[in-house]
Coordinates of C-alpha atoms and ligand atoms in Angstrom, one line a residue:
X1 CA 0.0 0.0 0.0
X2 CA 1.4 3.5 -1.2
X3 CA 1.9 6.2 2.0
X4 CA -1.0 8.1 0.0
X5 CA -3.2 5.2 0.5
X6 CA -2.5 4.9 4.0
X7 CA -3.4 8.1 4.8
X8 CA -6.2 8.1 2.8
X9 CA -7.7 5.0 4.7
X10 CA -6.5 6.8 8.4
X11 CA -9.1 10.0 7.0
X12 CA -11.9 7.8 6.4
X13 CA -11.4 6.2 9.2
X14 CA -11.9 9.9 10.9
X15 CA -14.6 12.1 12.2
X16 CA -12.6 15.6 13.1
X17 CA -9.9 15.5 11.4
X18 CA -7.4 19.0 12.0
X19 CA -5.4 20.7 9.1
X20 CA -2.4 22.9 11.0
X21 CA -0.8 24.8 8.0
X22 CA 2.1 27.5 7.2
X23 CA 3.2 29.5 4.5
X24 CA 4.3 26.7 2.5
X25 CA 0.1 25.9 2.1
X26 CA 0.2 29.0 0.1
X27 CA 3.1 28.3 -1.7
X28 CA 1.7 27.1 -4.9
X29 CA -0.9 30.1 -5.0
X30 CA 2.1 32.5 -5.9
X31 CA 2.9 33.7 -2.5
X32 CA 6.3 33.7 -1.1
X33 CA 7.2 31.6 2.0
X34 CA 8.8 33.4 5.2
X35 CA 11.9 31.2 4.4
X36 CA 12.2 32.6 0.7
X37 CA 14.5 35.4 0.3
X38 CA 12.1 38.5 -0.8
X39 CA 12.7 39.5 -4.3
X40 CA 12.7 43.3 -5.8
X41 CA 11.9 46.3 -4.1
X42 CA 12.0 44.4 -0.6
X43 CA 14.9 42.0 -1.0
X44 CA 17.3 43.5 1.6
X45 CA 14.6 43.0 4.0
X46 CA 13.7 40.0 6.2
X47 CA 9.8 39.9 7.4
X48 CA 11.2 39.1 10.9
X49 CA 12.8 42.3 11.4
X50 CA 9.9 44.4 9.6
X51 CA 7.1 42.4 11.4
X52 CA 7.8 44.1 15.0
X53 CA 6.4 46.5 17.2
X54 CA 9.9 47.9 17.4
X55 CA 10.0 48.3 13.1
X56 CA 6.3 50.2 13.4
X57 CA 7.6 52.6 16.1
X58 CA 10.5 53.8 14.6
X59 CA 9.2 53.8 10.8
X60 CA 5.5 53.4 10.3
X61 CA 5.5 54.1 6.8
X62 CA 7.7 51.7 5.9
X63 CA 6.0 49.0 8.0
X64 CA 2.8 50.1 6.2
X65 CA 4.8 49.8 3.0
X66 CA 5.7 46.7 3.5
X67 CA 2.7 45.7 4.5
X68 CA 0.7 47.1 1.4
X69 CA 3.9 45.4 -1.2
X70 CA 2.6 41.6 0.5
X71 CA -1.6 42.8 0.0
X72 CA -0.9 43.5 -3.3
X73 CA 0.7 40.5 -4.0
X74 CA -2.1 39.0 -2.0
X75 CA -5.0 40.8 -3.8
X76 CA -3.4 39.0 -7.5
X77 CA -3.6 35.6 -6.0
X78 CA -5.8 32.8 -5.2
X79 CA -6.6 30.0 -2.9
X80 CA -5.1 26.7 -4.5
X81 CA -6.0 22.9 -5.3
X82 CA -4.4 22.5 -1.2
X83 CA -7.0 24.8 -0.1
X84 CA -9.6 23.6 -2.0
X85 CA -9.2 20.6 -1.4
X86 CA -9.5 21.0 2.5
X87 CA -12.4 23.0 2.2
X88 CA -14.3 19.9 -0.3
X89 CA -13.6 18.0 2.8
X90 CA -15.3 19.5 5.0
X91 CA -18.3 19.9 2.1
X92 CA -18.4 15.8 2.1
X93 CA -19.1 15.7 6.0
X94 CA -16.7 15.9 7.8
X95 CA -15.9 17.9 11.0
X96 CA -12.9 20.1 9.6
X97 CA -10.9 22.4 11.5
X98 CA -7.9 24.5 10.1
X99 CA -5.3 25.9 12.5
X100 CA -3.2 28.7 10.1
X101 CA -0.5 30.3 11.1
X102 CA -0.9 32.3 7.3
X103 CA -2.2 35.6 7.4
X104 CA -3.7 35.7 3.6
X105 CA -7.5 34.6 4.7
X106 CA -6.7 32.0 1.8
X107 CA -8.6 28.8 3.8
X108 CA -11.9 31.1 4.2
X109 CA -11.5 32.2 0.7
X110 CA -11.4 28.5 -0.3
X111 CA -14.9 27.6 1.7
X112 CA -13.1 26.8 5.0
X113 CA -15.9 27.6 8.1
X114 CA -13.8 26.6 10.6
X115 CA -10.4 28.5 11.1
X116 CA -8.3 29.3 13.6
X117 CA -6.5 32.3 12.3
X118 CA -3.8 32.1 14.7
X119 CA -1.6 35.7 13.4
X120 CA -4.8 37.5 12.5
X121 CA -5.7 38.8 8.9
X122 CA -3.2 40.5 6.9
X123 CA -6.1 42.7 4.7
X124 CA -7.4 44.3 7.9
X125 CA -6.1 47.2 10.1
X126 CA -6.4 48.0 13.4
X127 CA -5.6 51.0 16.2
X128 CA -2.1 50.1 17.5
X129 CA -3.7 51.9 20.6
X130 CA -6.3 49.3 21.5
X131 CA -9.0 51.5 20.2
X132 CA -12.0 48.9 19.2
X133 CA -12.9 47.9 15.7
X134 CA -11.3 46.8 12.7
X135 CA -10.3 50.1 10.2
X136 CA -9.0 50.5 6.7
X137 CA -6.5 52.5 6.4
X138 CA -6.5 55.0 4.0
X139 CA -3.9 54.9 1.3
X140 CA -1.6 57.3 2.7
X141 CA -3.1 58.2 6.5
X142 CA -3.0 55.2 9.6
X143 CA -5.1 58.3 11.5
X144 CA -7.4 55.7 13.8
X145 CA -11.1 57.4 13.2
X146 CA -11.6 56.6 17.0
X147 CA -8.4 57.8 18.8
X148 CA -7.3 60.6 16.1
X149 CA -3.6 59.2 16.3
X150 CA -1.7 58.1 13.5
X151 CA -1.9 54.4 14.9
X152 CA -3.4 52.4 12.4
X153 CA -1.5 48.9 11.5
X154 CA -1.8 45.8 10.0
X155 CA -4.6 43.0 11.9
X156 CA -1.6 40.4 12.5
X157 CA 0.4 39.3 15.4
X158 CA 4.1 40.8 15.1
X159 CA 7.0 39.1 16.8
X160 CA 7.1 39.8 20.0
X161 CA 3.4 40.6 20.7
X162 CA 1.1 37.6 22.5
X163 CA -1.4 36.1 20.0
X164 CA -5.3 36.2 21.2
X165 CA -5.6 33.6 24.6
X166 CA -8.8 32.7 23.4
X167 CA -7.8 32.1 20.1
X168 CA -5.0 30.0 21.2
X169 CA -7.0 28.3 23.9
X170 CA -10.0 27.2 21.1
X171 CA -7.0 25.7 18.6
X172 CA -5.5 24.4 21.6
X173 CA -8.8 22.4 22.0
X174 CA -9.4 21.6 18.6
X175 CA -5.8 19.8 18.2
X176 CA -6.1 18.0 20.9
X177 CA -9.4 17.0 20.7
X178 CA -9.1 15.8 16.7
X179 CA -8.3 12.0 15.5
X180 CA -5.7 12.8 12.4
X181 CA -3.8 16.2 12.2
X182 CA -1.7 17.3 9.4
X183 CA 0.8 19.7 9.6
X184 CA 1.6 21.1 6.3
X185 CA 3.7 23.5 4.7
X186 CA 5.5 24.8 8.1
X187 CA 9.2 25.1 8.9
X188 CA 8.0 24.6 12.9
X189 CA 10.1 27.0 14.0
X190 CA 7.7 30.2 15.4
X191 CA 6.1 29.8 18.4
X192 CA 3.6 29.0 20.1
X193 CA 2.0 28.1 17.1
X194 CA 4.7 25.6 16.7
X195 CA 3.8 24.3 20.1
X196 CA 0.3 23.3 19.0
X197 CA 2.0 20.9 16.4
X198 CA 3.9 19.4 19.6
X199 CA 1.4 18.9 21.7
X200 CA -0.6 16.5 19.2
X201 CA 2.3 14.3 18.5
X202 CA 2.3 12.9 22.5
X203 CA -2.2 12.3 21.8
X204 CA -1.7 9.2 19.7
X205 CA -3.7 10.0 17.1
X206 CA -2.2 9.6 13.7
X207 CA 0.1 13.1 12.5
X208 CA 0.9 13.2 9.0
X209 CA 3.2 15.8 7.5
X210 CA 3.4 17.5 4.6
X211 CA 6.2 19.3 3.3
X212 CA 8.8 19.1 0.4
X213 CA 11.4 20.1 3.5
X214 CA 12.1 17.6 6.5
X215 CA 11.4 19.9 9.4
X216 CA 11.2 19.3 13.6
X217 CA 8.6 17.4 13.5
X218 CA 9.3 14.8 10.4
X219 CA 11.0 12.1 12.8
X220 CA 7.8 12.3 15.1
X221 CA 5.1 12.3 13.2
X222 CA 3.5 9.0 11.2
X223 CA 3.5 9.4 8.0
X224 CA 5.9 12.2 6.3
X225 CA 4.4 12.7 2.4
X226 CA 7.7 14.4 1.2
X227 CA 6.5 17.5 -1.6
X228 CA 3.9 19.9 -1.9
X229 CA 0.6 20.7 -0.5
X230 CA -1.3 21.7 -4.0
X231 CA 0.3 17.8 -5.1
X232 CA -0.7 15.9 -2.0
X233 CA -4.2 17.4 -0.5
X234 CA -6.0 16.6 -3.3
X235 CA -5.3 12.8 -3.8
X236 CA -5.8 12.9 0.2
X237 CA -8.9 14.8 0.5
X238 CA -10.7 13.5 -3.0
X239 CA -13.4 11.1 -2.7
Ligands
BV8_1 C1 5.0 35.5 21.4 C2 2.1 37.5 11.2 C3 4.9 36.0 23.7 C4 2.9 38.7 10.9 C5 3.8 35.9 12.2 C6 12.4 37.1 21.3 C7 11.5 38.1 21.6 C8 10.1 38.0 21.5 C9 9.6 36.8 21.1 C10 10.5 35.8 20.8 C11 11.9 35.9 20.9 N1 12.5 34.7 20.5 C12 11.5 33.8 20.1 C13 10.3 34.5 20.3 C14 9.1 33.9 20.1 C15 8.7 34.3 18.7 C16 9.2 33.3 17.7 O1 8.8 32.2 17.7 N2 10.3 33.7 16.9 C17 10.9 32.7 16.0 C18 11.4 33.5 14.8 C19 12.1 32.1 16.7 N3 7.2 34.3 18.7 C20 6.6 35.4 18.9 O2 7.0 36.5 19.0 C21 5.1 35.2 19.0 N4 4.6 35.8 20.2 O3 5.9 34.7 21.6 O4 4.4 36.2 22.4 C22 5.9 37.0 23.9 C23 5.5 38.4 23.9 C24 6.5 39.3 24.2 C25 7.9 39.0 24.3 C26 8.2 37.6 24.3 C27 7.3 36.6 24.0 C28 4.3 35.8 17.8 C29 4.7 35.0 16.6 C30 3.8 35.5 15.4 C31 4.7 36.3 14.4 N5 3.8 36.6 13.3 N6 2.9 36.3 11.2 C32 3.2 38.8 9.4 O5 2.9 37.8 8.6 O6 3.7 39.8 8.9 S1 4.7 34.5 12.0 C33 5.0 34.3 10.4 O7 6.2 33.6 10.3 C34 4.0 33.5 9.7 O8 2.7 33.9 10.0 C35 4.4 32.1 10.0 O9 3.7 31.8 11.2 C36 5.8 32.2 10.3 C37 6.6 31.5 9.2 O10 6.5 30.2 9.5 P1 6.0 29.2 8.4 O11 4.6 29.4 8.2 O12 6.4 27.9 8.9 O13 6.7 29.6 7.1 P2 8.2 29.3 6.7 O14 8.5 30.2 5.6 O15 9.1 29.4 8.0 O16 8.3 27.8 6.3 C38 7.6 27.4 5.1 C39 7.6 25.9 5.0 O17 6.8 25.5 3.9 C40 9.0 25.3 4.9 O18 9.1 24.2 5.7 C41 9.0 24.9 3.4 O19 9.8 23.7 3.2 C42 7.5 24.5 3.2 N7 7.1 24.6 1.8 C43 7.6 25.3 0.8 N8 6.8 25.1 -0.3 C44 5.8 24.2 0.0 C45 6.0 23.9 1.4 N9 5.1 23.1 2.0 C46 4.1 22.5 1.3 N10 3.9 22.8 0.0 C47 4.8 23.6 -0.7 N11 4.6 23.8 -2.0

């Protein structure tokens, strides 16, 4: 029996199965990966060191920059065969859940209605003050419409700031609670996202993995499907 027929027989054999993805999910819908070096006007910048609170306080326009160079790239792509494939899943009956650590909204785009958006949504903005509400900002003004300061920023977790305890505390739940996760197209290495993937693998449900990479978690998990998402989720998640 093939590894793709294996898994395939361990997801019918499941109710609630969980889909934990990273950047590499979106790989194949045209959108670079955190570990691929940025190309053009960015290139001699790394997303770790423009995705700070520290970056935003001493240059918010060219944090919002940035920020408006990834939507745009965003805004001319589309959810792929991987997401689709998920979301066709969950159409057939079962009880889906996606845990993302991406920020493109690509997994609700695709049909996904149940997603744990653990980094928030890269196409919103909020008040860096706290104020309530989710705002657009205007093409060249981050003045927050409730607290008149120029504190609009991007809806996603930076480095350094906590992610949402419920948020965390609901995937948290819905990982340890499933009967197959698959961790897909994630290099494992930011936490605690990461530390959702770790958690399942002491559960003894089956973990699959897909990436093209071996990462932290290959030599843990069940079944490793070496190569990409767009490839693999299909012949997975078809009927
Ligand atoms: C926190 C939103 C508590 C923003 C993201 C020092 C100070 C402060 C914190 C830390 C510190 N040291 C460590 C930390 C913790 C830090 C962290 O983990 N850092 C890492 C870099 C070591 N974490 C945090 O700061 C978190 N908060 O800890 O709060 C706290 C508070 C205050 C002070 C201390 C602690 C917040 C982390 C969230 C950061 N925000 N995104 C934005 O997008 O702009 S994370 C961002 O990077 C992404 O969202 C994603 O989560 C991550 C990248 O990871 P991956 O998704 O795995 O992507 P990557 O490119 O790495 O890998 C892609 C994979 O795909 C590869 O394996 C590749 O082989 C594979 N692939 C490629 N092609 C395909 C494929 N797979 C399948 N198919 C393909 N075709």
């Amino acid at each position: 029996m093939t590894k793709i027929e294996q898994v395939r027989r361990l997801l019918k054999k499941s109710q609630s199965p969980v889909f934990f993805t990273g950047a590499g999910m979106s790989k194949e819908s045209g959108i670079p990966t955190f570990r691929d070096a940025i190309d053009g006007l960015w290139s001699d910048n790394r997303p770790e060191d423009l995705a700070t609170p520290s970056a935003f306080h001493a240059d918010p326009a060219k944090v919002r920059a940035f920020y408006e160079y990834r939507r745009a790239t965003i805004r001319d792509c589309e959810p792929n065969a991987g997401h689709l494939a998920i979301a066709a899943l969950e159409n057939s009956g079962f009880h889906v859940s996606v845990v993302t650590q991406n920020v493109d909204g690509f997994h609700e785009a695709a049909g996904s209605s149940k997603v744990f958006a653990l980094h928030g949504n890269i196409m919103e903005d909020r008040c860096n003050e706290g104020c309530p509400g989710s705002h657009a900002m205007g093409r060249h003004s981050g003045i927050c419409p409730v607290c008149k300061k120029d504190a609009l920023r991007p809806n996603v977790v930076w480095f350094g700031e906590s992610l949402d305890d419920d948020l965390l505390l609901r995937s948290t739940v819905a990982i340890m609670t499933c009967d197959i996760l698959f961790i897909i197209g994630t290099s494992g290495l930011v936490y605690p996202a990461a530390g959702l993937a770790d958690l399942a693998m002491q559960r003894g449900f089956p973990v699959i993995e897909i990436n093209p990479e071996a990462t932290p978690f290959t030599e843990q998990v069940d079944i490793f499907l070496p190569g990409a998402a767009a490839k693999f989720l299909p012949k997975i998640c078809g009927a």
